[in-house]
């Protein structure tokens, strides 16, 4: 399974869960041509396949993951407690995302940006620069720990 190899899936057959336990579709490579690939191997269109699952999904209008990496994880303090509202920024200062109320995050970032690093900024905490070194991953998980100023 691609989801255990840090890769996008190819046929849209794998569901995962978000941090609240809701089912989500594991990221799919080239969503624009997904149903063509599914038909070629005898699978029904994705919309039909997902009708029995409480997964929010709509027809893609572009390949939103092209050239991107899905990066997700947990930001916590020195005691391991999740930190809500931590800003995740590109080195240019552009906001990429924030952590949710439990400290979890999921961002879609350009591979070049991730190789330059992402900044994790929490009020009252030292800014942490995350250096991404896995050049083959398309989906990546990590835990980030921030320390008080």
PDB file of C-alpha atoms in Angstrom:
ATOM      1  CA  UNK A   1       0.000   0.000   0.000  1.00  0.00           C
ATOM      2  CA  UNK A   2       1.334   3.390  -0.996  1.00  0.00           C
ATOM      3  CA  UNK A   3       0.075   5.032   2.199  1.00  0.00           C
ATOM      4  CA  UNK A   4       2.693   3.121   4.210  1.00  0.00           C
ATOM      5  CA  UNK A   5       5.449   4.043   1.752  1.00  0.00           C
ATOM      6  CA  UNK A   6       5.041   7.836   1.945  1.00  0.00           C
ATOM      7  CA  UNK A   7       3.469   7.880  -1.547  1.00  0.00           C
ATOM      8  CA  UNK A   8       0.230   9.095  -3.087  1.00  0.00           C
ATOM      9  CA  UNK A   9      -2.145   6.313  -4.025  1.00  0.00           C
ATOM     10  CA  UNK A  10      -2.883   5.617  -7.674  1.00  0.00           C
ATOM     11  CA  UNK A  11      -6.437   4.197  -7.736  1.00  0.00           C
ATOM     12  CA  UNK A  12      -8.175   5.923  -4.812  1.00  0.00           C
ATOM     13  CA  UNK A  13      -8.945   2.713  -2.951  1.00  0.00           C
ATOM     14  CA  UNK A  14      -7.431   3.649   0.432  1.00  0.00           C
ATOM     15  CA  UNK A  15      -9.112   5.659   3.152  1.00  0.00           C
ATOM     16  CA  UNK A  16      -7.374   6.942   6.239  1.00  0.00           C
ATOM     17  CA  UNK A  17      -8.566   8.968   9.173  1.00  0.00           C
ATOM     18  CA  UNK A  18      -8.086  12.511  10.314  1.00  0.00           C
ATOM     19  CA  UNK A  19      -7.185  13.329  13.900  1.00  0.00           C
ATOM     20  CA  UNK A  20     -10.844  13.455  14.941  1.00  0.00           C
ATOM     21  CA  UNK A  21     -11.444   9.943  13.573  1.00  0.00           C
ATOM     22  CA  UNK A  22     -13.297  11.059  10.432  1.00  0.00           C
ATOM     23  CA  UNK A  23     -12.572   9.037   7.285  1.00  0.00           C
ATOM     24  CA  UNK A  24     -10.560  10.813   4.592  1.00  0.00           C
ATOM     25  CA  UNK A  25      -9.375   9.754   1.180  1.00  0.00           C
ATOM     26  CA  UNK A  26      -5.613   9.135   1.235  1.00  0.00           C
ATOM     27  CA  UNK A  27      -3.972  11.609  -1.211  1.00  0.00           C
ATOM     28  CA  UNK A  28      -4.290  10.474  -4.840  1.00  0.00           C
ATOM     29  CA  UNK A  29      -1.799  11.090  -7.643  1.00  0.00           C
ATOM     30  CA  UNK A  30      -3.199  12.916 -10.693  1.00  0.00           C
ATOM     31  CA  UNK A  31      -6.843  13.190  -9.560  1.00  0.00           C
ATOM     32  CA  UNK A  32      -7.883  14.550 -12.966  1.00  0.00           C
ATOM     33  CA  UNK A  33      -7.310  11.152 -14.574  1.00  0.00           C
ATOM     34  CA  UNK A  34      -8.258   8.964 -11.614  1.00  0.00           C
ATOM     35  CA  UNK A  35     -11.538   7.616 -12.985  1.00  0.00           C
ATOM     36  CA  UNK A  36      -9.843   6.721 -16.304  1.00  0.00           C
ATOM     37  CA  UNK A  37      -7.270   4.647 -14.378  1.00  0.00           C
ATOM     38  CA  UNK A  38      -9.997   3.099 -12.223  1.00  0.00           C
ATOM     39  CA  UNK A  39     -12.062   2.117 -15.283  1.00  0.00           C
ATOM     40  CA  UNK A  40      -9.001   0.520 -16.941  1.00  0.00           C
ATOM     41  CA  UNK A  41      -8.662  -1.913 -14.016  1.00  0.00           C
ATOM     42  CA  UNK A  42     -12.403  -2.567 -13.590  1.00  0.00           C
ATOM     43  CA  UNK A  43     -13.162  -0.183 -10.717  1.00  0.00           C
ATOM     44  CA  UNK A  44     -16.211   2.071 -10.544  1.00  0.00           C
ATOM     45  CA  UNK A  45     -15.819   5.876 -10.589  1.00  0.00           C
ATOM     46  CA  UNK A  46     -14.541   7.215  -7.262  1.00  0.00           C
ATOM     47  CA  UNK A  47     -17.700   9.204  -6.519  1.00  0.00           C
ATOM     48  CA  UNK A  48     -19.727   5.988  -6.762  1.00  0.00           C
ATOM     49  CA  UNK A  49     -17.202   4.010  -4.696  1.00  0.00           C
ATOM     50  CA  UNK A  50     -17.316   6.590  -1.880  1.00  0.00           C
ATOM     51  CA  UNK A  51     -21.116   6.919  -1.693  1.00  0.00           C
ATOM     52  CA  UNK A  52     -21.341   4.576   1.322  1.00  0.00           C
ATOM     53  CA  UNK A  53     -18.634   6.413   3.284  1.00  0.00           C
ATOM     54  CA  UNK A  54     -18.958   9.752   5.079  1.00  0.00           C
ATOM     55  CA  UNK A  55     -16.074  11.223   3.083  1.00  0.00           C
ATOM     56  CA  UNK A  56     -16.411  14.701   1.674  1.00  0.00           C
ATOM     57  CA  UNK A  57     -15.245  14.686  -1.935  1.00  0.00           C
ATOM     58  CA  UNK A  58     -15.933  16.622  -5.110  1.00  0.00           C
ATOM     59  CA  UNK A  59     -14.782  16.388  -8.719  1.00  0.00           C
ATOM     60  CA  UNK A  60     -11.333  17.955  -9.063  1.00  0.00           C
ATOM     61  CA  UNK A  61     -10.889  20.908 -11.393  1.00  0.00           C
ATOM     62  CA  UNK A  62      -7.091  20.748 -11.285  1.00  0.00           C
ATOM     63  CA  UNK A  63      -4.374  18.430 -10.025  1.00  0.00           C
ATOM     64  CA  UNK A  64      -3.940  20.184  -6.683  1.00  0.00           C
ATOM     65  CA  UNK A  65      -1.160  17.851  -5.549  1.00  0.00           C
ATOM     66  CA  UNK A  66       1.081  18.171  -8.633  1.00  0.00           C
ATOM     67  CA  UNK A  67       4.587  19.049  -7.432  1.00  0.00           C
ATOM     68  CA  UNK A  68       3.442  19.070  -3.808  1.00  0.00           C
ATOM     69  CA  UNK A  69       4.007  17.068  -0.678  1.00  0.00           C
ATOM     70  CA  UNK A  70       1.322  16.459   1.931  1.00  0.00           C
ATOM     71  CA  UNK A  71       2.960  17.082   5.304  1.00  0.00           C
ATOM     72  CA  UNK A  72       1.042  16.314   8.476  1.00  0.00           C
ATOM     73  CA  UNK A  73       1.760  15.788  12.138  1.00  0.00           C
ATOM     74  CA  UNK A  74       1.525  17.096  15.673  1.00  0.00           C
ATOM     75  CA  UNK A  75       3.077  20.205  17.237  1.00  0.00           C
ATOM     76  CA  UNK A  76       3.519  19.872  20.991  1.00  0.00           C
ATOM     77  CA  UNK A  77       5.183  21.618  23.913  1.00  0.00           C
ATOM     78  CA  UNK A  78       8.070  20.239  26.003  1.00  0.00           C
ATOM     79  CA  UNK A  79       5.591  18.111  27.996  1.00  0.00           C
ATOM     80  CA  UNK A  80       4.074  16.562  24.870  1.00  0.00           C
ATOM     81  CA  UNK A  81       0.800  18.537  24.992  1.00  0.00           C
ATOM     82  CA  UNK A  82      -0.578  19.563  21.585  1.00  0.00           C
ATOM     83  CA  UNK A  83      -0.283  23.274  20.789  1.00  0.00           C
ATOM     84  CA  UNK A  84      -3.271  24.888  19.047  1.00  0.00           C
ATOM     85  CA  UNK A  85      -2.950  27.836  16.654  1.00  0.00           C
ATOM     86  CA  UNK A  86       0.736  27.396  15.797  1.00  0.00           C
ATOM     87  CA  UNK A  87       1.381  29.222  12.513  1.00  0.00           C
ATOM     88  CA  UNK A  88       3.178  27.241   9.794  1.00  0.00           C
ATOM     89  CA  UNK A  89       4.938  29.539   7.325  1.00  0.00           C
ATOM     90  CA  UNK A  90       7.191  29.361   4.310  1.00  0.00           C
ATOM     91  CA  UNK A  91      10.605  31.059   4.706  1.00  0.00           C
ATOM     92  CA  UNK A  92       9.152  34.019   2.741  1.00  0.00           C
ATOM     93  CA  UNK A  93       6.625  34.511   5.555  1.00  0.00           C
ATOM     94  CA  UNK A  94       3.633  33.194   3.573  1.00  0.00           C
ATOM     95  CA  UNK A  95       1.213  31.347   5.852  1.00  0.00           C
ATOM     96  CA  UNK A  96       0.836  27.684   4.846  1.00  0.00           C
ATOM     97  CA  UNK A  97      -1.412  26.526   7.669  1.00  0.00           C
ATOM     98  CA  UNK A  98      -2.092  26.379  11.405  1.00  0.00           C
ATOM     99  CA  UNK A  99      -2.443  23.643  13.956  1.00  0.00           C
ATOM    100  CA  UNK A 100      -5.956  22.660  15.015  1.00  0.00           C
ATOM    101  CA  UNK A 101      -7.242  22.832  18.643  1.00  0.00           C
ATOM    102  CA  UNK A 102      -5.378  19.599  19.498  1.00  0.00           C
ATOM    103  CA  UNK A 103      -2.099  20.684  17.842  1.00  0.00           C
ATOM    104  CA  UNK A 104      -2.417  18.631  14.646  1.00  0.00           C
ATOM    105  CA  UNK A 105      -1.705  20.020  11.197  1.00  0.00           C
ATOM    106  CA  UNK A 106      -1.914  19.041   7.536  1.00  0.00           C
ATOM    107  CA  UNK A 107      -0.340  21.230   4.866  1.00  0.00           C
ATOM    108  CA  UNK A 108       0.202  20.871   1.140  1.00  0.00           C
ATOM    109  CA  UNK A 109       3.537  22.413   0.296  1.00  0.00           C
ATOM    110  CA  UNK A 110       5.656  22.766  -2.808  1.00  0.00           C
ATOM    111  CA  UNK A 111       8.623  20.368  -2.708  1.00  0.00           C
ATOM    112  CA  UNK A 112      11.098  23.248  -3.239  1.00  0.00           C
ATOM    113  CA  UNK A 113       9.583  25.189  -0.339  1.00  0.00           C
ATOM    114  CA  UNK A 114       9.806  22.209   1.992  1.00  0.00           C
ATOM    115  CA  UNK A 115      13.458  21.698   1.109  1.00  0.00           C
ATOM    116  CA  UNK A 116      14.091  25.318   2.207  1.00  0.00           C
ATOM    117  CA  UNK A 117      12.233  24.605   5.433  1.00  0.00           C
ATOM    118  CA  UNK A 118       8.944  25.501   7.093  1.00  0.00           C
ATOM    119  CA  UNK A 119       8.735  27.764  10.123  1.00  0.00           C
ATOM    120  CA  UNK A 120       6.569  26.774  13.090  1.00  0.00           C
ATOM    121  CA  UNK A 121       5.659  29.877  15.138  1.00  0.00           C
ATOM    122  CA  UNK A 122       3.768  29.616  18.404  1.00  0.00           C
ATOM    123  CA  UNK A 123       3.061  32.585  20.662  1.00  0.00           C
ATOM    124  CA  UNK A 124       5.498  32.431  23.582  1.00  0.00           C
ATOM    125  CA  UNK A 125       7.606  29.728  21.898  1.00  0.00           C
ATOM    126  CA  UNK A 126      10.860  29.765  19.970  1.00  0.00           C
ATOM    127  CA  UNK A 127      10.330  29.577  16.206  1.00  0.00           C
ATOM    128  CA  UNK A 128      11.351  26.189  14.851  1.00  0.00           C
ATOM    129  CA  UNK A 129      12.594  25.688  11.286  1.00  0.00           C
ATOM    130  CA  UNK A 130      11.664  22.244   9.995  1.00  0.00           C
ATOM    131  CA  UNK A 131      14.170  20.975   7.429  1.00  0.00           C
ATOM    132  CA  UNK A 132      12.651  18.397   5.102  1.00  0.00           C
ATOM    133  CA  UNK A 133      15.250  15.941   3.772  1.00  0.00           C
ATOM    134  CA  UNK A 134      13.212  13.032   2.376  1.00  0.00           C
ATOM    135  CA  UNK A 135      13.440  13.676  -1.370  1.00  0.00           C
ATOM    136  CA  UNK A 136      11.205  10.721  -2.394  1.00  0.00           C
ATOM    137  CA  UNK A 137       8.252  11.196  -0.041  1.00  0.00           C
ATOM    138  CA  UNK A 138       4.935  12.512  -1.327  1.00  0.00           C
ATOM    139  CA  UNK A 139       3.131  12.129   1.993  1.00  0.00           C
ATOM    140  CA  UNK A 140       5.108  12.720   5.154  1.00  0.00           C
ATOM    141  CA  UNK A 141       4.384  12.654   8.903  1.00  0.00           C
ATOM    142  CA  UNK A 142       6.467  14.106  11.712  1.00  0.00           C
ATOM    143  CA  UNK A 143       6.124  15.465  15.235  1.00  0.00           C
ATOM    144  CA  UNK A 144       7.388  18.940  16.061  1.00  0.00           C
ATOM    145  CA  UNK A 145       8.254  20.051  19.589  1.00  0.00           C
ATOM    146  CA  UNK A 146       8.365  23.745  20.478  1.00  0.00           C
ATOM    147  CA  UNK A 147      10.088  25.178  23.549  1.00  0.00           C
ATOM    148  CA  UNK A 148       9.080  28.268  25.530  1.00  0.00           C
ATOM    149  CA  UNK A 149      10.966  31.544  25.009  1.00  0.00           C
TER     150      UNK A 149
END
